[in-house]
mmCIF file of C-alpha atoms in Angstrom:
data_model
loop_
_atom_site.group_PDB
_atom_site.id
_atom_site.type_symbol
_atom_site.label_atom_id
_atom_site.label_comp_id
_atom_site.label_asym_id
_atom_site.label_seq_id
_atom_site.Cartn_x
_atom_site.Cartn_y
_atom_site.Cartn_z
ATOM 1 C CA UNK A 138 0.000 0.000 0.000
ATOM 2 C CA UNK A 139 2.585 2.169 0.885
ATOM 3 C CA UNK A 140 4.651 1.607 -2.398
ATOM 4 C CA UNK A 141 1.068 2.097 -4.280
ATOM 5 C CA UNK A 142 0.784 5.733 -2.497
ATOM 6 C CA UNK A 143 4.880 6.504 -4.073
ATOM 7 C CA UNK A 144 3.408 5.119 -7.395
ATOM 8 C CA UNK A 145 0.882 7.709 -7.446
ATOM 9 C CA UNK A 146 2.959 10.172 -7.019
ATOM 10 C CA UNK A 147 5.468 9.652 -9.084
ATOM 11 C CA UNK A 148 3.013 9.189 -11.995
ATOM 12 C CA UNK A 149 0.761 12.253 -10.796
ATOM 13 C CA UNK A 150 3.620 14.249 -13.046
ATOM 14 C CA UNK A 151 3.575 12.110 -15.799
ATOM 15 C CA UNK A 152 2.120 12.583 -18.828
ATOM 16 C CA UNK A 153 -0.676 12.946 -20.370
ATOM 17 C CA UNK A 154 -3.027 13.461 -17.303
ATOM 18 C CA UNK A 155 -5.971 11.848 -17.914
ATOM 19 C CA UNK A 156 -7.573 15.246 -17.643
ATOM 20 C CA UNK A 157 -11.654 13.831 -18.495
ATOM 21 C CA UNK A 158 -11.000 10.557 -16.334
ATOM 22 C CA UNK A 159 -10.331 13.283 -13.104
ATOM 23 C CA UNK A 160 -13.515 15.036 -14.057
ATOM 24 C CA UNK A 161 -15.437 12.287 -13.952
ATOM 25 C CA UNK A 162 -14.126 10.883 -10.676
ATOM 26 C CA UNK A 163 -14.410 13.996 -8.969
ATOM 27 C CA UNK A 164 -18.406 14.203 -10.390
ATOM 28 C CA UNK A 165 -18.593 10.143 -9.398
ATOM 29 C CA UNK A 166 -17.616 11.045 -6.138
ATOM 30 C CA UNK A 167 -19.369 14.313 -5.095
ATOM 31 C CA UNK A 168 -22.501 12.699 -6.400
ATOM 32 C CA UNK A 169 -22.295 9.689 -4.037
ATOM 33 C CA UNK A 170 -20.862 11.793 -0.814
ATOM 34 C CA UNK A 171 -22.362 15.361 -0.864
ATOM 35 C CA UNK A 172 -25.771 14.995 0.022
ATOM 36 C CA UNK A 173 -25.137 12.178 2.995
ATOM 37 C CA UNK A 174 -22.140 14.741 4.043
ATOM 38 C CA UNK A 175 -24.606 18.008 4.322
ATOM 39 C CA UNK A 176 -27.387 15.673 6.429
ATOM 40 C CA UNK A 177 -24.545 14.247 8.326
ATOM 41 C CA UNK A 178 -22.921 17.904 9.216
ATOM 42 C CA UNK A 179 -25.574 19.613 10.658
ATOM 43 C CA UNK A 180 -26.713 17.125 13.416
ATOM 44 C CA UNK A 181 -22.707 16.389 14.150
ATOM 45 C CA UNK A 182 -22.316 19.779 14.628
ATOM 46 C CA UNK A 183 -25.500 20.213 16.722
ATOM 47 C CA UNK A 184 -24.232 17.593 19.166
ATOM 48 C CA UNK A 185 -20.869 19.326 19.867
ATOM 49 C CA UNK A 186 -22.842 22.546 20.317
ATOM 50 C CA UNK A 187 -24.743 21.120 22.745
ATOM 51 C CA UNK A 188 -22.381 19.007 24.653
ATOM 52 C CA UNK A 189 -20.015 21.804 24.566
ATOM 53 C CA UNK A 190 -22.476 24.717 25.620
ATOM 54 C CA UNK A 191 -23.596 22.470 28.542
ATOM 55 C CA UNK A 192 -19.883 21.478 29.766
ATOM 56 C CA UNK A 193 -19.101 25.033 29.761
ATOM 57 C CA UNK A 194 -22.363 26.180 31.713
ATOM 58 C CA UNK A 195 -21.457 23.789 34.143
ATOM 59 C CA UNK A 196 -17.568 25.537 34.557
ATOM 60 C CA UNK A 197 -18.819 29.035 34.542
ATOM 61 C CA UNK A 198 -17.093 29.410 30.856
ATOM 62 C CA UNK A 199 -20.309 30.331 28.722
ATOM 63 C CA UNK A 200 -17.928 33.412 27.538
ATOM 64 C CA UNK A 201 -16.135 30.196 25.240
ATOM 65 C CA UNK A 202 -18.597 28.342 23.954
ATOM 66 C CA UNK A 203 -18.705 29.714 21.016
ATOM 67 C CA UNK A 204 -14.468 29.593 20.591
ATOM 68 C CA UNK A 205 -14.682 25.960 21.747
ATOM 69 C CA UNK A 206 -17.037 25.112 19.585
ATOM 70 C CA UNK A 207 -15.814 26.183 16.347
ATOM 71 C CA UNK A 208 -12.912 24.824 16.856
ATOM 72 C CA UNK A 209 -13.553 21.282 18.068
ATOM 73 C CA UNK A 210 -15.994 21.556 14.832
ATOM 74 C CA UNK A 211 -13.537 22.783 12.186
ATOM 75 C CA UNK A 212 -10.304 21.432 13.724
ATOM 76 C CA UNK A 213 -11.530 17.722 14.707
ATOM 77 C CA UNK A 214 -15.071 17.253 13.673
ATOM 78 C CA UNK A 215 -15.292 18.300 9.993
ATOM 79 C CA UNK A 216 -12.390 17.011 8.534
ATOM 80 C CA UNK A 217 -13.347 13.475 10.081
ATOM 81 C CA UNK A 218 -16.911 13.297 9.064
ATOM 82 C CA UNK A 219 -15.633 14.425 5.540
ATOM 83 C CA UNK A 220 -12.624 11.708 5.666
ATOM 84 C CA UNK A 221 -15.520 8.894 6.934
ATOM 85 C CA UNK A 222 -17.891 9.818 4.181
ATOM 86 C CA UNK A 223 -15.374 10.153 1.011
ATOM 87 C CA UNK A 224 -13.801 6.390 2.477
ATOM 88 C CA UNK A 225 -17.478 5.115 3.276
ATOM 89 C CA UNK A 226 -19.172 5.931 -0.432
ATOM 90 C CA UNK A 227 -16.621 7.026 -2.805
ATOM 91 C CA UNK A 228 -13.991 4.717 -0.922
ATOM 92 C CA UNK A 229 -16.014 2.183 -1.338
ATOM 93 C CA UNK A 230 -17.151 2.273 -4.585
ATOM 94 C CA UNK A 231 -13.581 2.949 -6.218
ATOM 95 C CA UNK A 232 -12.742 -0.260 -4.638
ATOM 96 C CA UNK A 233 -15.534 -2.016 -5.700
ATOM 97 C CA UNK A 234 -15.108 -0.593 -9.468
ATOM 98 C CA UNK A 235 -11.173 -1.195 -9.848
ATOM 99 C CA UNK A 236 -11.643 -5.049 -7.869
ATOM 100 C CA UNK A 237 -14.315 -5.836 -10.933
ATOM 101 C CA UNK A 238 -12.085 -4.652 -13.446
ATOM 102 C CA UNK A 239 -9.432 -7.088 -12.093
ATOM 103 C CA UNK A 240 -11.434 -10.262 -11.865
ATOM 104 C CA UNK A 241 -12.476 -9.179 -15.432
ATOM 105 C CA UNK A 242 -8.980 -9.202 -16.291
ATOM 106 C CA UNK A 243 -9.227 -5.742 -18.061
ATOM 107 C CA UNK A 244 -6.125 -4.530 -15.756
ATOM 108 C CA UNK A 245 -3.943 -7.236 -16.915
ATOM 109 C CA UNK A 246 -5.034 -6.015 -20.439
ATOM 110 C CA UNK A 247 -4.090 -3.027 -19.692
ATOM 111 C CA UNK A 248 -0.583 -3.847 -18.517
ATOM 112 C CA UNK A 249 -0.184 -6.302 -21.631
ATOM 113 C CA UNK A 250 -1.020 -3.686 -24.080
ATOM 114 C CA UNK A 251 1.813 -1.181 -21.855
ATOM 115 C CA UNK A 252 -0.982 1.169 -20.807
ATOM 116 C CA UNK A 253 -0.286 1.845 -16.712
ATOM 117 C CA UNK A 254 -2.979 1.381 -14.468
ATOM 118 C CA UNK A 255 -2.300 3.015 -11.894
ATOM 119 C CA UNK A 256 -1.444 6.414 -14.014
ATOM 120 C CA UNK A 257 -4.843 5.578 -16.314
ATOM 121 C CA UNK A 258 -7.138 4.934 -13.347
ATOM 122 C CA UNK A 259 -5.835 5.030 -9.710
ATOM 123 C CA UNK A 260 -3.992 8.549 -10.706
ATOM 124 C CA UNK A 261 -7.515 10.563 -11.338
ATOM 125 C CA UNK A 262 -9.183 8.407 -8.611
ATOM 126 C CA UNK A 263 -6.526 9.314 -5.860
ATOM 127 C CA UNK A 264 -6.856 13.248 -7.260
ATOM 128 C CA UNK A 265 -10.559 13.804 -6.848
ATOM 129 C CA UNK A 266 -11.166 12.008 -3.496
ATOM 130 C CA UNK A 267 -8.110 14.366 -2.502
ATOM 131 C CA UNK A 268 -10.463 17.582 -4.153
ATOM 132 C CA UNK A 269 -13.382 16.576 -3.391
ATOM 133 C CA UNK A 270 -12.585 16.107 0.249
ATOM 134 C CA UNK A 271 -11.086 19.653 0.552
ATOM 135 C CA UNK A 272 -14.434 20.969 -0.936
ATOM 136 C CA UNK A 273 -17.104 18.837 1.557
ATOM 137 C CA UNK A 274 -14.822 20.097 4.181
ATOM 138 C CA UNK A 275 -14.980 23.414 3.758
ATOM 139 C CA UNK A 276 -18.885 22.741 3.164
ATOM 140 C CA UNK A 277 -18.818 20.604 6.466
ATOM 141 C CA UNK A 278 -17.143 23.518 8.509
ATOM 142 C CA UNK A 279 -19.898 26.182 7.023
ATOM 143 C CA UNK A 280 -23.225 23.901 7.970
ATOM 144 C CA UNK A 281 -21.387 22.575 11.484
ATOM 145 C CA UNK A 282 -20.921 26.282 12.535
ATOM 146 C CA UNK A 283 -24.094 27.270 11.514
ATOM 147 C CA UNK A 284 -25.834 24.346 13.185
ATOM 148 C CA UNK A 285 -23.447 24.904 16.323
ATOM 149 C CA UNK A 286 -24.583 28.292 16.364
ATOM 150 C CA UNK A 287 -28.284 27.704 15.864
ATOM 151 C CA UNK A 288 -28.596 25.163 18.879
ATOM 152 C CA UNK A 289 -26.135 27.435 21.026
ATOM 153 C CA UNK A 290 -28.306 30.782 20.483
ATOM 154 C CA UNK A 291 -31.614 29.439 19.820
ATOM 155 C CA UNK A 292 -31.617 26.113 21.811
ATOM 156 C CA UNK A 293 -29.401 26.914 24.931
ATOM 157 C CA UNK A 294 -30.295 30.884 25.132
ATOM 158 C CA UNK A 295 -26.632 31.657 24.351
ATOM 159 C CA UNK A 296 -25.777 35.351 23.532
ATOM 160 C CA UNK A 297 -25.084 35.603 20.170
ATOM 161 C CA UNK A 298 -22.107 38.349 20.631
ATOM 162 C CA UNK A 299 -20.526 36.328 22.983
ATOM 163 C CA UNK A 300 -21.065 33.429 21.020
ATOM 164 C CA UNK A 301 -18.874 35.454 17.970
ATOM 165 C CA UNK A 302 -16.767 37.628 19.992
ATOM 166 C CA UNK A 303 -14.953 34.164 22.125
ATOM 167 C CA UNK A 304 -14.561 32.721 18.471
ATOM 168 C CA UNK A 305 -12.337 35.542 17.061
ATOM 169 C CA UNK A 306 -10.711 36.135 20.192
ATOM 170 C CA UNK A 307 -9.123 32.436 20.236
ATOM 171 C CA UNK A 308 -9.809 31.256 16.695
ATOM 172 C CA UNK A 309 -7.000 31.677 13.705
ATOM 173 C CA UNK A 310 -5.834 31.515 10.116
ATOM 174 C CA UNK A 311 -3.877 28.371 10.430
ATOM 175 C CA UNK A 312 -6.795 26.340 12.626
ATOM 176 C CA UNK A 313 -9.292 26.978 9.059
ATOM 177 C CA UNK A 314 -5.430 25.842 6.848
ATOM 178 C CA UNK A 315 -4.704 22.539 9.603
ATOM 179 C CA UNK A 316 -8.594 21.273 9.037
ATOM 180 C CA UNK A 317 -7.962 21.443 5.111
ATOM 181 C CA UNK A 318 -4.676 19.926 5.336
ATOM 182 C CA UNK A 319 -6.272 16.927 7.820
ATOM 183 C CA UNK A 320 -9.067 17.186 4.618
ATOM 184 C CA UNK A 321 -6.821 16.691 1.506
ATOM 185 C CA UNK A 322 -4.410 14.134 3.445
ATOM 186 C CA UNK A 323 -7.505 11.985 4.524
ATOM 187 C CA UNK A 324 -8.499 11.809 0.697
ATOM 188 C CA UNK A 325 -5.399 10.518 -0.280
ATOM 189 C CA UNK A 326 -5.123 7.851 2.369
ATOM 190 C CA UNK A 327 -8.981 7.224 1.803
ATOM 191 C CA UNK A 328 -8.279 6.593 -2.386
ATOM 192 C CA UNK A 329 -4.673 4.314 -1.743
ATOM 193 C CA UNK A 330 -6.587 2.350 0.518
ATOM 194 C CA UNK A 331 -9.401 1.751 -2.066
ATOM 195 C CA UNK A 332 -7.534 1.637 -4.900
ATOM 196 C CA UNK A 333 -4.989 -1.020 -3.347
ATOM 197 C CA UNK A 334 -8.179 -3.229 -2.111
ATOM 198 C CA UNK A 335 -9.207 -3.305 -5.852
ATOM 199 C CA UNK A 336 -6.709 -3.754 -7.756
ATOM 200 C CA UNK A 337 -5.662 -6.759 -4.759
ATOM 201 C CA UNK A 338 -8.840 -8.511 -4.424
ATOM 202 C CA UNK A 339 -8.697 -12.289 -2.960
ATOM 203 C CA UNK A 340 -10.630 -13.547 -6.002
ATOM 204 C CA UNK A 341 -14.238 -13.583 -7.306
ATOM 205 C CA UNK A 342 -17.167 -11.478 -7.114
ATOM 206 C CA UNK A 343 -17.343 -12.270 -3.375
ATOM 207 C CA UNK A 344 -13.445 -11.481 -2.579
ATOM 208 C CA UNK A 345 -14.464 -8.020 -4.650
ATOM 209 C CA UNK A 346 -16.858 -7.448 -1.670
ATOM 210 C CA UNK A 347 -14.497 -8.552 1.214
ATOM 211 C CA UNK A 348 -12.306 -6.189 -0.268
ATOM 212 C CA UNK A 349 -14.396 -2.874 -0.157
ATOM 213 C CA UNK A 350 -15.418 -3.969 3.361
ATOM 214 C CA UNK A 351 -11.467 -4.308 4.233
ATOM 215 C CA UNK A 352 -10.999 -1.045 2.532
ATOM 216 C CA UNK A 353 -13.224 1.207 4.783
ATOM 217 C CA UNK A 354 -12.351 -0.590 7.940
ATOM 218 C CA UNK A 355 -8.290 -0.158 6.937
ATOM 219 C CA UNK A 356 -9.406 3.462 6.122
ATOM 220 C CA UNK A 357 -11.491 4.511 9.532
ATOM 221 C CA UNK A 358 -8.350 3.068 11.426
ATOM 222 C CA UNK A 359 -5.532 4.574 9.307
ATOM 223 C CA UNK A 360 -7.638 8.050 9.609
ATOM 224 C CA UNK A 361 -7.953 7.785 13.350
ATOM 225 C CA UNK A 362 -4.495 7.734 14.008
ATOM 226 C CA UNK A 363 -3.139 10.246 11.433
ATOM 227 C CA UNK A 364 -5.625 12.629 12.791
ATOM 228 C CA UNK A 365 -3.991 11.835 16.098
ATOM 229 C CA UNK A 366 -0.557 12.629 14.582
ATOM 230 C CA UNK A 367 -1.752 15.539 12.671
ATOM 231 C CA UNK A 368 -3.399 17.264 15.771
ATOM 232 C CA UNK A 369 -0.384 16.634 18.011
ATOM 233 C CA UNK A 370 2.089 17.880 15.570
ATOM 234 C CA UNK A 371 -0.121 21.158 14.681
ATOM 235 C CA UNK A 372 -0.185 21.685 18.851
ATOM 236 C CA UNK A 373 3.020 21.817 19.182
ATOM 237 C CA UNK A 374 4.098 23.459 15.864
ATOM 238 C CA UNK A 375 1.137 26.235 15.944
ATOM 239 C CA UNK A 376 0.981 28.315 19.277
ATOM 240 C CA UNK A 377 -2.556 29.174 20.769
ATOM 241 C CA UNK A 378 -3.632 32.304 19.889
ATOM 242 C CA UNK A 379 -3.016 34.707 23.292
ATOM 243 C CA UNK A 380 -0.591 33.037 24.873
#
C-alpha cells in the first residue's frame, strides 16, 4: 500500500493526465458523498454545540462556547466526518469498481497492451477524493458552525455576541489551513486504501466485496491515528492564539 501511495505520485507528473477521467471521478464522487455529508454535518455539529455549551455552563465558561465550539468543529469534527464519508461511499465504490475490473482481467489487459494502471485509473481516482474532500470540508465547517450556532443561540439561550466575539478572540488563520490539510491528506489515504483493495482482491465477485469492506475498515483506522498525529504535531508546531 505504501509503495502504491509513491506510485501515485510519481506518476501524478507524468504525462498525459488523464484530464476527463479526473472530471469524472471527482463528479462520481461528489454525487455519491455530498448529500449524505450536508445531512450528516448539521446534526454532528449540533451535538458538539450542545455538549459543549452544557460542559461550559457547568464551569462558569459560557464566555467560550462559542471559541470551543468552532474549533472542536472545524479542527476535529469536519475534517473526520468528511474523511468517513469520502472512504465510506466514494472509498467504497472505487474499490468495488477497480476489484471488478481485475477479476475481469481488463487490468492485466491493460498492462499487456503497456498502458499503466495506476497512471490511467488510480492517478484521477486518488486526485478527486483528494479535491473533493477539501471541498465537503470546507462545506462541512460552514453547515457545522451554523448548526453549532443555531442550537447554542436558539436552543441553549446563548448570547449571540458572545457566542462570535470568544470565536475571534481564540480562533485563527492556520486552525481553518490545519482542518484542510487533515481534509486533503484523509483523501489521499482514503483513495490508496481503495484503490490497493481493488486492484488486490482475494478472487471472485465475493473477494471483490471482502475487499471494499477491508478497505473502509483499513481506512477509519488509518484516519484515526493520522488525525492523532496531525493534531499533536499542529499543537506543538502552531501556538494558541493569546498566549
Amino acid at each position: 500500500m505504501f509503495a502504491l501511495g509513491i506510485d501515485v505520485v510519481r506518476n501524478t507528473f507524468r504525462r498525459p493526465f488523464q484530464l476527463r477521467e479526473f472530471i469524472q471521478q471527482c463528479w462520481f464522487v461528489v454525487s455519491v458523498t455530498v448529500l449524505p455529508t450536508a445531512l450528516v454535518s448539521i446534526p454532528f455539529g449540533a451535538v458538539i454545540a450542545l455538549q459543549i455549551g452544557s460542559l461550559t455552563r457547568q464551569i462558569g465558561a459560557q464566555s467560550f462556547t462559542g471559541a470551543a465550539s468552532v474549533l472542536a468543529i472545524i479542527q476535529q469534527a469536519s475534517p473526520i466526518v468528511t474523511a468517513l464519508l469520502i472512504a465510506g461511499a466514494g472509498g467504497s465504490a472505487i474499490c468495488a469498481d477497480l476489484g471488478s475490473r481485475k477479476i475481469r482481467e481488463e487490468i492485466d489487459a491493460m498492462e499487456v497492451l503497456g498502458v499503466s494502471p495506476i497512471q490511467r485509473l488510480v492517478v484521477p481516482r486518488v486526485l478527486a477524493t483528494m479535491l473533493v474532500a477539501v471541498l465537503l470540508n470546507g462545506m462541512v465547517s460552514v453547515v457545522g458552525v451554523m448548526g453549532g450556532y443555531f442550537f447554542n443561540v436558539i436552543l441553549q439561550d446563548g448570547t449571540p455576541g458572545a457566542y462570535l466575539a470568544s470565536f475571534s478572540a481564540l480562533a485563527q488563520l492556520p486552525d481553518l489551513w490545519i482542518s484542510e490539510i487533515k481534509a486533503l491528506i484523509f483523501g489521499f489515504i482514503a483513495g490508496i486504501v481503495a484503490a490497493y483493495r481493488g486492484l488486490n482482491p482475494a478472487g471472485g465477485p465475493k473477494g471483490v466485496g471482502d475487499a471494499v469492506n477491508q478497505a473502509v475498515v483499513i481506512t477509519f483506522l488509518l484516519l484515526f491515528f493520522v488525525n492523532f498525529v496531525l493534531t499533536t504535531i499542529y499543537l506543538q508546531v502552531v501556538p494558541a492564539k493569546g498566549s
